PDB file of C-alpha atoms and ligand atoms in Angstrom:
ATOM      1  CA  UNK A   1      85.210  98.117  70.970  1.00  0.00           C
ATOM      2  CA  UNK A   2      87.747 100.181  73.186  1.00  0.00           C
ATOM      3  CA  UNK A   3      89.622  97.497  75.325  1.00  0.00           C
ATOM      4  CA  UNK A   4      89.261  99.858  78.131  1.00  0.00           C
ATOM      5  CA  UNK A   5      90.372  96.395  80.350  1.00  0.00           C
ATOM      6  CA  UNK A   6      93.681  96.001  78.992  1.00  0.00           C
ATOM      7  CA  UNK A   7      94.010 100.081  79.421  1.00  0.00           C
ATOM      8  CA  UNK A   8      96.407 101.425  81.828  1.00  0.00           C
ATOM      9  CA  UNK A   9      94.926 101.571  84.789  1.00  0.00           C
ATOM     10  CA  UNK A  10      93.618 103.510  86.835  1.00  0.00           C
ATOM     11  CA  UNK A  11      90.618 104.172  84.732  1.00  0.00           C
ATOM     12  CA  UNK A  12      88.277 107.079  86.258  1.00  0.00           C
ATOM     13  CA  UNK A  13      84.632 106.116  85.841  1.00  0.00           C
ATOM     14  CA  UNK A  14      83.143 109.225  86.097  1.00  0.00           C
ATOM     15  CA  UNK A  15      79.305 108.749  87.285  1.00  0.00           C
ATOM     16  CA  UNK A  16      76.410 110.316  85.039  1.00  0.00           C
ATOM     17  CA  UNK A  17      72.894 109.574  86.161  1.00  0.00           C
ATOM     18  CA  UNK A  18      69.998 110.528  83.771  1.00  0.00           C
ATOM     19  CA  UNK A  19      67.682 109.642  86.842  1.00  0.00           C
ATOM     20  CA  UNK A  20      65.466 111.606  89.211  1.00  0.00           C
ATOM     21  CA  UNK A  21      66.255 109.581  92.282  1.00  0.00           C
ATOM     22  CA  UNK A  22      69.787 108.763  92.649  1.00  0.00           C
ATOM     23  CA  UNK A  23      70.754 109.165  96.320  1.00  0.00           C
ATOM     24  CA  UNK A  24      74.022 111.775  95.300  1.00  0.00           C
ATOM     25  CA  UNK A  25      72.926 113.770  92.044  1.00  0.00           C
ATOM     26  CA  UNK A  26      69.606 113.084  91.631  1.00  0.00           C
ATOM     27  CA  UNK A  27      67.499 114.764  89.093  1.00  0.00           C
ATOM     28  CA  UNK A  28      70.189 117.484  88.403  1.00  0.00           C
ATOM     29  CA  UNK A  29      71.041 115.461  84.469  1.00  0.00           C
ATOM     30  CA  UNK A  30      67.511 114.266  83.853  1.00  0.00           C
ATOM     31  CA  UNK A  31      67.584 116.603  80.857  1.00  0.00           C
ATOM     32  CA  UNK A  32      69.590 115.711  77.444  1.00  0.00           C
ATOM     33  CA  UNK A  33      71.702 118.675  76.581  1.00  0.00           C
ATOM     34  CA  UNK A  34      72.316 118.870  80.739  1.00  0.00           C
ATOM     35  CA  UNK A  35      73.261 115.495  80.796  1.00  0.00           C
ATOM     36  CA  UNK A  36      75.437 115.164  77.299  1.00  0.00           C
ATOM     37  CA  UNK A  37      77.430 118.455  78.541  1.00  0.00           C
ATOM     38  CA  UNK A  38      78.070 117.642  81.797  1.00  0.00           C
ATOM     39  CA  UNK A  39      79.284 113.773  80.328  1.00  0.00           C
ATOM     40  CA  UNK A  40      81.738 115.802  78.121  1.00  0.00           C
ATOM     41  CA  UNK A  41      82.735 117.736  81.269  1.00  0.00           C
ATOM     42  CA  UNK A  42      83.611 114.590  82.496  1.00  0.00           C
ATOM     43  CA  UNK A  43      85.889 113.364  79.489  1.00  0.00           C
ATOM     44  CA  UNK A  44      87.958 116.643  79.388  1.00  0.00           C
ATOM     45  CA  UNK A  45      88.122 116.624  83.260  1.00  0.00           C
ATOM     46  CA  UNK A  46      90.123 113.275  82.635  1.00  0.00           C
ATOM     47  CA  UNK A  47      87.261 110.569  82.923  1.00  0.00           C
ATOM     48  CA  UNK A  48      87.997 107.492  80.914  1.00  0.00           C
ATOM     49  CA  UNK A  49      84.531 106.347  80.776  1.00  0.00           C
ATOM     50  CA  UNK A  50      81.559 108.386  81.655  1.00  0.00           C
ATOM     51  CA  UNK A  51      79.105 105.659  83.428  1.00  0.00           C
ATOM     52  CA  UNK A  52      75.635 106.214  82.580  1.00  0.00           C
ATOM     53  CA  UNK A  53      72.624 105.498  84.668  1.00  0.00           C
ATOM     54  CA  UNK A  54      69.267 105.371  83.633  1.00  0.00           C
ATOM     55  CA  UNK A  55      67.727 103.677  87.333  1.00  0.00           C
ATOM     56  CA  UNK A  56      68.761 104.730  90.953  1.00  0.00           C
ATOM     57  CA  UNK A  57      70.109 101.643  92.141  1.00  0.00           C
ATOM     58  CA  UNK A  58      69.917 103.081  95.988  1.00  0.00           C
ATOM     59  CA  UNK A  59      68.464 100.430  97.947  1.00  0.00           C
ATOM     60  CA  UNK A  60      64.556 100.394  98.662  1.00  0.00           C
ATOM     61  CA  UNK A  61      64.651 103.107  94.704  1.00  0.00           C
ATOM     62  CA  UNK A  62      61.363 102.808  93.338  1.00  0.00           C
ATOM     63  CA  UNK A  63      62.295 100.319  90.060  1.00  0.00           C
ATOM     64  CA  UNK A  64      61.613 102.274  86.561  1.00  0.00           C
ATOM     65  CA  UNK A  65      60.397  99.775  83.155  1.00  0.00           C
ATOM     66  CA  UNK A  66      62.785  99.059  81.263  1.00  0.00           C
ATOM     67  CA  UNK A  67      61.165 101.236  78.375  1.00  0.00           C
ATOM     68  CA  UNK A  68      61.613 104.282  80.731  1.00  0.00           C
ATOM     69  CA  UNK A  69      65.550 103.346  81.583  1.00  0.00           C
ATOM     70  CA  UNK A  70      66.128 103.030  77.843  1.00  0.00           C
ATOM     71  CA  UNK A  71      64.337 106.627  77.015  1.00  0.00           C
ATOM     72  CA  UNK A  72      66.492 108.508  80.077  1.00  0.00           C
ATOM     73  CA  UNK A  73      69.689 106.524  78.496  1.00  0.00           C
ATOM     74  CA  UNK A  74      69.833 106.118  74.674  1.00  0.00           C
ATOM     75  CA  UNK A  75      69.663 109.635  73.211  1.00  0.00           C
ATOM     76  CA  UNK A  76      72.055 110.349  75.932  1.00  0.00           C
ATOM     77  CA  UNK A  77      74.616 107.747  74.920  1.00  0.00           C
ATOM     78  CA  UNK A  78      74.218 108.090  71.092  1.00  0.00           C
ATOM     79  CA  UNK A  79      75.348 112.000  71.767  1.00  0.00           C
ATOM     80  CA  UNK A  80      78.212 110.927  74.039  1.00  0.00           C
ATOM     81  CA  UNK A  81      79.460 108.412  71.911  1.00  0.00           C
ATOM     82  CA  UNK A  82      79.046 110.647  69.232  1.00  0.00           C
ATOM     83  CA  UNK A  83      81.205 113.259  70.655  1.00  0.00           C
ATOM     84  CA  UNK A  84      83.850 110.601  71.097  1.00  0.00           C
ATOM     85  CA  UNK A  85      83.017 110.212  74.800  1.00  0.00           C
ATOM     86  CA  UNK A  86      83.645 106.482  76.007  1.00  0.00           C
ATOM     87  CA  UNK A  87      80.639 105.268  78.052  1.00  0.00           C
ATOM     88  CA  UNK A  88      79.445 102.625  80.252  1.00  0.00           C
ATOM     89  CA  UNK A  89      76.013 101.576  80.603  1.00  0.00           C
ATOM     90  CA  UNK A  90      75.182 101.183  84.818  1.00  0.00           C
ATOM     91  CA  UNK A  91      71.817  98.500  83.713  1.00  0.00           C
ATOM     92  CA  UNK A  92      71.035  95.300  85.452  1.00  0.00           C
ATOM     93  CA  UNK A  93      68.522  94.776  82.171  1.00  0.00           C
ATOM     94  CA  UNK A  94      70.020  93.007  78.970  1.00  0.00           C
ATOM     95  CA  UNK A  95      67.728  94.723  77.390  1.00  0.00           C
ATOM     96  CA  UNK A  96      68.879  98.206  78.493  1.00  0.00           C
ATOM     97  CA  UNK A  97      72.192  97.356  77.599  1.00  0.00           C
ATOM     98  CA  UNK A  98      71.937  95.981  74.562  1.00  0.00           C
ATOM     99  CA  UNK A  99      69.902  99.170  73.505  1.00  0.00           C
ATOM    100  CA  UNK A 100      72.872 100.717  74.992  1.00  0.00           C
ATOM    101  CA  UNK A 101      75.455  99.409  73.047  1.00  0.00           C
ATOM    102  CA  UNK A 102      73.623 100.056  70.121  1.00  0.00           C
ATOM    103  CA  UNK A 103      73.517 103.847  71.094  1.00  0.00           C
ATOM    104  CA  UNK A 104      77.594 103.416  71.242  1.00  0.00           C
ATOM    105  CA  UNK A 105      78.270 102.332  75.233  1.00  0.00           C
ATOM    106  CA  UNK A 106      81.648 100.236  75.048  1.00  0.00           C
ATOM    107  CA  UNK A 107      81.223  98.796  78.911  1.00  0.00           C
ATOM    108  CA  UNK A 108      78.342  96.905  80.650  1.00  0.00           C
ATOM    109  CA  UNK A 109      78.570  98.031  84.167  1.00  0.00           C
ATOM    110  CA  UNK A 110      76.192  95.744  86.212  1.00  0.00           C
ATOM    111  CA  UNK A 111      75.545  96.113  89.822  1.00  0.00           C
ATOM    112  CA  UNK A 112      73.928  92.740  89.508  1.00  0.00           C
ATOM    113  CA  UNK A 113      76.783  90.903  88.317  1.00  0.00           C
ATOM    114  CA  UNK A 114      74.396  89.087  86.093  1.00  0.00           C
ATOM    115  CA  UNK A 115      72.137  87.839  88.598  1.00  0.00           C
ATOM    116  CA  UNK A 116      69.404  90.299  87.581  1.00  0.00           C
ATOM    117  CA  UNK A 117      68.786  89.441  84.028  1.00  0.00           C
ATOM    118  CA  UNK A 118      69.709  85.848  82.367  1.00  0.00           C
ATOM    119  CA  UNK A 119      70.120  87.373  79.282  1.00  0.00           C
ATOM    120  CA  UNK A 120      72.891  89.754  80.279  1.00  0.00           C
ATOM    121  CA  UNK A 121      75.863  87.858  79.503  1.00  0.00           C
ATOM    122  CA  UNK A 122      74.839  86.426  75.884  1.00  0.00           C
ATOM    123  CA  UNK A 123      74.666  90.329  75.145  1.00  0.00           C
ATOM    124  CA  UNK A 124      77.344  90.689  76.762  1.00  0.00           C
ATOM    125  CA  UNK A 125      79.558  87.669  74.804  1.00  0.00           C
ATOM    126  CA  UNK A 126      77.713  89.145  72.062  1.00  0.00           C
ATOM    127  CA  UNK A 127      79.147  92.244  71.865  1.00  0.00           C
ATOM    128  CA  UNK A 128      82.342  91.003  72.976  1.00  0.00           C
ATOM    129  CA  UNK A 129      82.538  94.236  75.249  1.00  0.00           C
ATOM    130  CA  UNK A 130      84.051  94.448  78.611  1.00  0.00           C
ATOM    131  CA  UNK A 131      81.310  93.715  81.520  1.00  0.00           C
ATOM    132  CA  UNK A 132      81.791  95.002  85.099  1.00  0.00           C
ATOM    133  CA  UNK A 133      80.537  92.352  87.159  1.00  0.00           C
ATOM    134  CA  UNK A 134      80.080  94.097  91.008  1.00  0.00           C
ATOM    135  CA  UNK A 135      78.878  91.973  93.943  1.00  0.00           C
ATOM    136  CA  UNK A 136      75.100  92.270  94.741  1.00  0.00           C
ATOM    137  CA  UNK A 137      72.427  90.241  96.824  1.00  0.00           C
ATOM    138  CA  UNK A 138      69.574  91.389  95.575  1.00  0.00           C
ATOM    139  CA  UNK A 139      66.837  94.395  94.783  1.00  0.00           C
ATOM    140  CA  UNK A 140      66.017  94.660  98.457  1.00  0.00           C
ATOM    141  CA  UNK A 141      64.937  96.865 100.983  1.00  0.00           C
ATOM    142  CA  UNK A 142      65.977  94.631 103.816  1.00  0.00           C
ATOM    143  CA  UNK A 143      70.136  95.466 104.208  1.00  0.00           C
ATOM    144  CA  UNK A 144      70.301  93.677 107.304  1.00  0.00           C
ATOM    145  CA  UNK A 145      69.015  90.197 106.115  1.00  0.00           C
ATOM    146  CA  UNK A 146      71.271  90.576 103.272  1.00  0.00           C
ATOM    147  CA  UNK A 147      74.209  92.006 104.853  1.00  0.00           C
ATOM    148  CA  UNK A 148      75.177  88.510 106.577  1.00  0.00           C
ATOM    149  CA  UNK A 149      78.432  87.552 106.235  1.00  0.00           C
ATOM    150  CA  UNK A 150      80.874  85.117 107.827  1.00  0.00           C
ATOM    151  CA  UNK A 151      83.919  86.827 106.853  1.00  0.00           C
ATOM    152  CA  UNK A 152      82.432  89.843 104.216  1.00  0.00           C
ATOM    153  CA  UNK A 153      85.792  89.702 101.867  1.00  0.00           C
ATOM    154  CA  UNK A 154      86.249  86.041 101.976  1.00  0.00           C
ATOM    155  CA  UNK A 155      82.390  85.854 101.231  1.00  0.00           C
ATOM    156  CA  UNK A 156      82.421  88.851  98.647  1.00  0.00           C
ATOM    157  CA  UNK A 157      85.224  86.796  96.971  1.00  0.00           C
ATOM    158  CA  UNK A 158      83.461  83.422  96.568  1.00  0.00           C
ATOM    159  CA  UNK A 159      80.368  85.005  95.539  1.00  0.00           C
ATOM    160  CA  UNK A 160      82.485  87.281  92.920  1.00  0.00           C
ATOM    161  CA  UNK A 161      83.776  84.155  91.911  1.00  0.00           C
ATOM    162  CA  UNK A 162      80.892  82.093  90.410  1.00  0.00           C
ATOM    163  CA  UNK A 163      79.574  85.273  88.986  1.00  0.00           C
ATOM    164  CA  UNK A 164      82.923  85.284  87.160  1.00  0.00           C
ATOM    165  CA  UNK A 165      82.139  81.431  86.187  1.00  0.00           C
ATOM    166  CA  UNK A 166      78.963  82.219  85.217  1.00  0.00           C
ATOM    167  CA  UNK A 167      80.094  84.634  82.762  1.00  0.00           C
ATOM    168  CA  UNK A 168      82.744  82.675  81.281  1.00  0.00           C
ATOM    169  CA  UNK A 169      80.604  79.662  80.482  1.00  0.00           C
ATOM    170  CA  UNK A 170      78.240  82.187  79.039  1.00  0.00           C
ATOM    171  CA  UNK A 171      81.089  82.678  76.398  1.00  0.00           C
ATOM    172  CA  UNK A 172      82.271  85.873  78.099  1.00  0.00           C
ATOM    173  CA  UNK A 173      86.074  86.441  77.532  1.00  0.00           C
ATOM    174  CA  UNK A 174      88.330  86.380  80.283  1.00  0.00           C
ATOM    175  CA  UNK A 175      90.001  89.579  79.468  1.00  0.00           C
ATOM    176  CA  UNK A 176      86.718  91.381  79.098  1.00  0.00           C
ATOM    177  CA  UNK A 177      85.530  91.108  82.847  1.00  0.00           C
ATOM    178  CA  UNK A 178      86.075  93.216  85.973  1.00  0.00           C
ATOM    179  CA  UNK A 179      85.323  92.444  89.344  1.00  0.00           C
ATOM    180  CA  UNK A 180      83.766  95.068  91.839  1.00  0.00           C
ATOM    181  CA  UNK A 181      83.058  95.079  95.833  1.00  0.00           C
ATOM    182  CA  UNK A 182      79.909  96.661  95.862  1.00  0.00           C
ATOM    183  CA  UNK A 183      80.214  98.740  98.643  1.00  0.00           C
ATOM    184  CA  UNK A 184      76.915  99.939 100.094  1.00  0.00           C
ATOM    185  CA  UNK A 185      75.228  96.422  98.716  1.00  0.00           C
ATOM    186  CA  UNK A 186      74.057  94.482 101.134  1.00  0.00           C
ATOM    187  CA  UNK A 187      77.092  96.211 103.463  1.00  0.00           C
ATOM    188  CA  UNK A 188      77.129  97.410 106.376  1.00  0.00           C
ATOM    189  CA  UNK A 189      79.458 100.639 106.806  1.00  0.00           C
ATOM    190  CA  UNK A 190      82.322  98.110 108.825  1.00  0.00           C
ATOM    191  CA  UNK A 191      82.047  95.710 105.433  1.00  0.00           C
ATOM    192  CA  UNK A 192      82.554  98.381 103.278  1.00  0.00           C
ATOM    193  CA  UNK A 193      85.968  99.507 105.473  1.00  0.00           C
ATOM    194  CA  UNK A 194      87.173  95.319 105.343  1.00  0.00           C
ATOM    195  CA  UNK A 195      87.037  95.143 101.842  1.00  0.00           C
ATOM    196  CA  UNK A 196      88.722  98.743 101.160  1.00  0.00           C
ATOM    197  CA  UNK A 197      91.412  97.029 103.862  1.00  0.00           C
ATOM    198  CA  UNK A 198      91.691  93.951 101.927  1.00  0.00           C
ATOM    199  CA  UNK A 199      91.283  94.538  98.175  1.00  0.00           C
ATOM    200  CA  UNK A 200      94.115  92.632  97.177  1.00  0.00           C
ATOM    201  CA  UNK A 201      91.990  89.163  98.769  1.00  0.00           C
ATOM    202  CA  UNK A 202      89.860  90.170  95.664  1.00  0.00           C
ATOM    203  CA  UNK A 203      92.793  90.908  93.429  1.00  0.00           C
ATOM    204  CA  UNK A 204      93.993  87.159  93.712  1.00  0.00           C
ATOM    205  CA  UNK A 205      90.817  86.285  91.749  1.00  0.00           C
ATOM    206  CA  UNK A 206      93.112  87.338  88.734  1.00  0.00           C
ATOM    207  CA  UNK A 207      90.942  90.314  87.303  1.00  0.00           C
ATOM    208  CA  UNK A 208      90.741  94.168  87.216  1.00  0.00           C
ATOM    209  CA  UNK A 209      89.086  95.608  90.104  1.00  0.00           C
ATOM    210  CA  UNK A 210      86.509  98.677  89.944  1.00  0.00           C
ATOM    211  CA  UNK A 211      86.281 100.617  93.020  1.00  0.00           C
ATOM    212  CA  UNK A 212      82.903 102.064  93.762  1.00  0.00           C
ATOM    213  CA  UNK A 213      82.937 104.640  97.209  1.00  0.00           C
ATOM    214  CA  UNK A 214      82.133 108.210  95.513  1.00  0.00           C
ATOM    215  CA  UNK A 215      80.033 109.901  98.353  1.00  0.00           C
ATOM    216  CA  UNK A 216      77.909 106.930  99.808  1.00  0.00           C
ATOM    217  CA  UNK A 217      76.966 106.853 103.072  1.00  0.00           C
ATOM    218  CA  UNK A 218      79.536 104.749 104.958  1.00  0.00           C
ATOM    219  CA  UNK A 219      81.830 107.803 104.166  1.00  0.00           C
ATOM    220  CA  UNK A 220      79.420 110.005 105.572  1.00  0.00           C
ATOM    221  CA  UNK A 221      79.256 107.720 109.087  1.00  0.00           C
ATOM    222  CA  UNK A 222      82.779 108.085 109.109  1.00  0.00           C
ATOM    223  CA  UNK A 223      82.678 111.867 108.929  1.00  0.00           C
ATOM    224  CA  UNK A 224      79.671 112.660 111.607  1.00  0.00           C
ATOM    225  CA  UNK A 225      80.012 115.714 113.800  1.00  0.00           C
ATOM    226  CA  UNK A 226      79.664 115.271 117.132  1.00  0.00           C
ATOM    227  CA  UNK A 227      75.995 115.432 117.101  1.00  0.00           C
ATOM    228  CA  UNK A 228      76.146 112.155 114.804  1.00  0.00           C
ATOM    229  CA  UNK A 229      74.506 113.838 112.412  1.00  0.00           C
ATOM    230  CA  UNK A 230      76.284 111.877 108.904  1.00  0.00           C
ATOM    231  CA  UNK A 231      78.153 114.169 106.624  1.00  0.00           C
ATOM    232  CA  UNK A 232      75.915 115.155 103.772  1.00  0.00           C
ATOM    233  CA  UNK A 233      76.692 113.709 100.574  1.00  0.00           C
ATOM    234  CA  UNK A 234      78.021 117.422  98.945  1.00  0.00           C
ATOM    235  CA  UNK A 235      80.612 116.891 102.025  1.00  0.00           C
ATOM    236  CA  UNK A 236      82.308 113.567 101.146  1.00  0.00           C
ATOM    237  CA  UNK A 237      84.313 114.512  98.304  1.00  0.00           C
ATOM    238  CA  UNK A 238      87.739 114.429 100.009  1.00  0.00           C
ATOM    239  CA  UNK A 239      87.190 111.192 101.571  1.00  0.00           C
ATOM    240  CA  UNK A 240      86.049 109.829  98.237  1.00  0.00           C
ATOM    241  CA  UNK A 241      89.399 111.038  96.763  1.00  0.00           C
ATOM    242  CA  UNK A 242      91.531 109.174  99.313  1.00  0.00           C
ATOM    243  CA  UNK A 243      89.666 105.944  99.281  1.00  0.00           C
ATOM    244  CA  UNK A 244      89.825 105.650  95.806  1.00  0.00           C
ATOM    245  CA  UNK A 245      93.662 106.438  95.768  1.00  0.00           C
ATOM    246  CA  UNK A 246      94.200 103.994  98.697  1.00  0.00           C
ATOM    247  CA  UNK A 247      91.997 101.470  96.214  1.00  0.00           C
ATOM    248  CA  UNK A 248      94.580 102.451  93.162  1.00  0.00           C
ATOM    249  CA  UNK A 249      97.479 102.162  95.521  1.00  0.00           C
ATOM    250  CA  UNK A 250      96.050  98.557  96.688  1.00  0.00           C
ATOM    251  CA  UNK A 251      96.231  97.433  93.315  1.00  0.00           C
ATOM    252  CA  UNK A 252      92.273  98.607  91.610  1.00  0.00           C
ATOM    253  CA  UNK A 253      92.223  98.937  87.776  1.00  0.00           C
ATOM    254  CA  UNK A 254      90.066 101.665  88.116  1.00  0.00           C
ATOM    255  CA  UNK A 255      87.738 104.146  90.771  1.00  0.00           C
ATOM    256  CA  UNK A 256      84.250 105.400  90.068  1.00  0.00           C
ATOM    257  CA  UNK A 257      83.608 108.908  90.830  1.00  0.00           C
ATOM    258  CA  UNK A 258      81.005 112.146  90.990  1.00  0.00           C
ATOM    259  CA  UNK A 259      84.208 114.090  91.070  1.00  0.00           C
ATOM    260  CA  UNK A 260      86.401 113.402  88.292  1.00  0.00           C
ATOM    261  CA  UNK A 261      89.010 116.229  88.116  1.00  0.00           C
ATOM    262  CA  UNK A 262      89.657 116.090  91.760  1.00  0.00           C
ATOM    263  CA  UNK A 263      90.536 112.156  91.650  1.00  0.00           C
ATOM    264  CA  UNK A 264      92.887 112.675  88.401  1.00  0.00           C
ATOM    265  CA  UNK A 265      94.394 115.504  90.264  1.00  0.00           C
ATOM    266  CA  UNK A 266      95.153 113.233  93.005  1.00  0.00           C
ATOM    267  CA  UNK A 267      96.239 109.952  90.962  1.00  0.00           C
ATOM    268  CA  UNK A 268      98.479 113.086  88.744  1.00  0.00           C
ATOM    269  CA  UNK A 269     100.288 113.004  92.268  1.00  0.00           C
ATOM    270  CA  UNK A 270     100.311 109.566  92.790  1.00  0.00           C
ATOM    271  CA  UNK A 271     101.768 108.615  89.462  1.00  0.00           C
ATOM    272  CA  UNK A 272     104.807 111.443  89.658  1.00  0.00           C
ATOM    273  CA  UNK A 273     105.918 109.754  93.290  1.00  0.00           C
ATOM    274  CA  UNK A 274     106.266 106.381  91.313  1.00  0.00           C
ATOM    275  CA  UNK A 275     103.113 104.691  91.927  1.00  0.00           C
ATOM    276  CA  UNK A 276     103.332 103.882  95.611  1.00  0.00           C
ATOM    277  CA  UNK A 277     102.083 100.503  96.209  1.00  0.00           C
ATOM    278  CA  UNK A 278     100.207  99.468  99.171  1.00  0.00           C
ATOM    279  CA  UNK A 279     101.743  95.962 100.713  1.00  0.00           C
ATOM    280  CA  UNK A 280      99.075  93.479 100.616  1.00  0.00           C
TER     281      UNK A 280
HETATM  282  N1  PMM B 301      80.203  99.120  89.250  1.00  0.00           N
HETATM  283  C1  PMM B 301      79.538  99.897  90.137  1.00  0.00           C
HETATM  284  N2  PMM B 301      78.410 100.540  89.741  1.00  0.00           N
HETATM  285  C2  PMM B 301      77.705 101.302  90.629  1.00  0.00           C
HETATM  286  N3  PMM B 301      76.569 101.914  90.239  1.00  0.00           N
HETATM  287  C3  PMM B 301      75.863 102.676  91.128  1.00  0.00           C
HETATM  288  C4  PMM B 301      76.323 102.822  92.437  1.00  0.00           C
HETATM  289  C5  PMM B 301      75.521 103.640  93.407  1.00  0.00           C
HETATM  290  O1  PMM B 301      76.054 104.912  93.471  1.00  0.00           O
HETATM  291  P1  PMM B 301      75.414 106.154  92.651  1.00  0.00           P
HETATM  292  O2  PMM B 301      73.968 106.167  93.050  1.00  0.00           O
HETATM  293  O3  PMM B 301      76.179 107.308  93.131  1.00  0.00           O
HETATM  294  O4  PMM B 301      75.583 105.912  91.211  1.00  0.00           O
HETATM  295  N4  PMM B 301      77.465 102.229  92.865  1.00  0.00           N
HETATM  296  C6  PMM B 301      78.172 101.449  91.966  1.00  0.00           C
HETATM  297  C7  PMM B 301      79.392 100.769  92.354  1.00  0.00           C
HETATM  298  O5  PMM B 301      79.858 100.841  93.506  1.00  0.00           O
HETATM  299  N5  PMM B 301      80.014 100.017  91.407  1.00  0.00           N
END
């Protein structure tokens, strides 16, 4: 298994959806070859994992069967990882993933953070692969419900937190977990800017952080014209980049990202000035 944890960070997660619905690049890699080249595009664009998606995991997505997310995966994967691409399966299903890691995924990246599918984390422990455990309240339509929050990091944290028990009384190693925000679940726009100010709050839970902004909506809020109209997503690619190099400067292992080459181009920068630190 690649210990893509103990890697150097940053790690660039480059994103690769095989589905027909996901909110950014939807539909465009529903085909094999389409898919396979553009996850090799990826890798030699500087990706350290391509992360592959086989269900659009915007909120209120119509869910796929898990025989469907396997077929839109699998012969992807199994061509990646056979072209010496390292992937990540993005499943919430055990089932997926295990199917995944059979196809040569080295990561489980969950949105779920386990809470989806029982099963995940004896695959998981398993496999003995790393498992990307974001923050998540649920398969739900209704943001607002979920999006309470005393303090959003504080509560992000805790929650975070007993996922990471979870797993490691599920026989998970330590050294094989990473913790994610999940901005845009069950957040509003303002949660997802408190947790980008306060990563290193999540940093003191002692594990590598993934940072998940590439083109989602709060970005496009912040970007409106002044007719309010939001950015569209095709639009949001430079305020991915800094958010994701502010989330590398705060301390993140690692950034997920549609655009790979022009994050490495812009962590290339940070690492020749010395890798700037943010003070926490
Ligand atoms: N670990 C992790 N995985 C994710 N998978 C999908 C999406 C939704 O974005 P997409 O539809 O562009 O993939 N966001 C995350 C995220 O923030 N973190």
């Amino acid at each position: 298994m690649t210990d893509l944890v103990r890697a150097p960070a940053p790690v660039v997660m480059g994103v690769l959806n095989v589905t027909p619905d996901s909110f950014s690049d939807g539909g465009r890699y529903a085909d094999v070859g389409a898919a396979v080249a553009h996850g090799v595009r990826l890798r030699d664009e500087g990706a350290g994992l391509v992360d592959v998606g086989g269900e659009s995991t915007r909120p209120g997505a119509e869910r796929v069967d898990p025989e469907t997310e396997v077929a839109r995966v699998v012969p992807v994967i199994r061509e990646l990882a056979g072209a010496g691409v390292p992937v990540s399966i993005d499943t919430t299903r055990a089932r997926v993933a295990a199917a995944a890691l059979a196809a040569g995924a080295v990561v489980v990246n969950d949105v779920s953070g386990g809470l989806a599918d029982p099963d995940m984390a004896r695959v998981v422990a398993d496999a003995g692969c790393p498992w990307v455990l974001m923050h998540w309240r649920g398969h739900s339509r209704r943001m607002t419900e979920l999006a309470a929050y005393d303090d959003v990091v504080a509560d992000v944290r805790a929650e975070l937190g007993q996922r990471v028990e979870a797993a490691l009384a599920a026989g998970v190693a330590a050294d094989r977990i990473v913790i994610d925000p999940g901005l845009g679940f069950a957040k509003t726009a303002a949660h997802n800017w408190q947790l980008s100010a306060r990563l290193p709050e999540l940093l003191e839970l002692g594990y590598p952080l993934l940072f998940g902004a590439s083109r989602k909506s709060y970005l496009g809020l912040l970007l409106a014209g002044p007719d309010g109209v939001p950015r569209p997503t095709g639009g949001r690619g430079s305020a991915t980049v800094a958010t994701s190099l502010l989330a590398v400067a705060a301390g993140a292992w690692g950034v997920r990202v549609h655009d790979v080459r022009a994050t490495v181009d812009a962590l290339a920068v940070w690492q020749a000035t010395g890798r700037p630190r943010l003070a926490p």
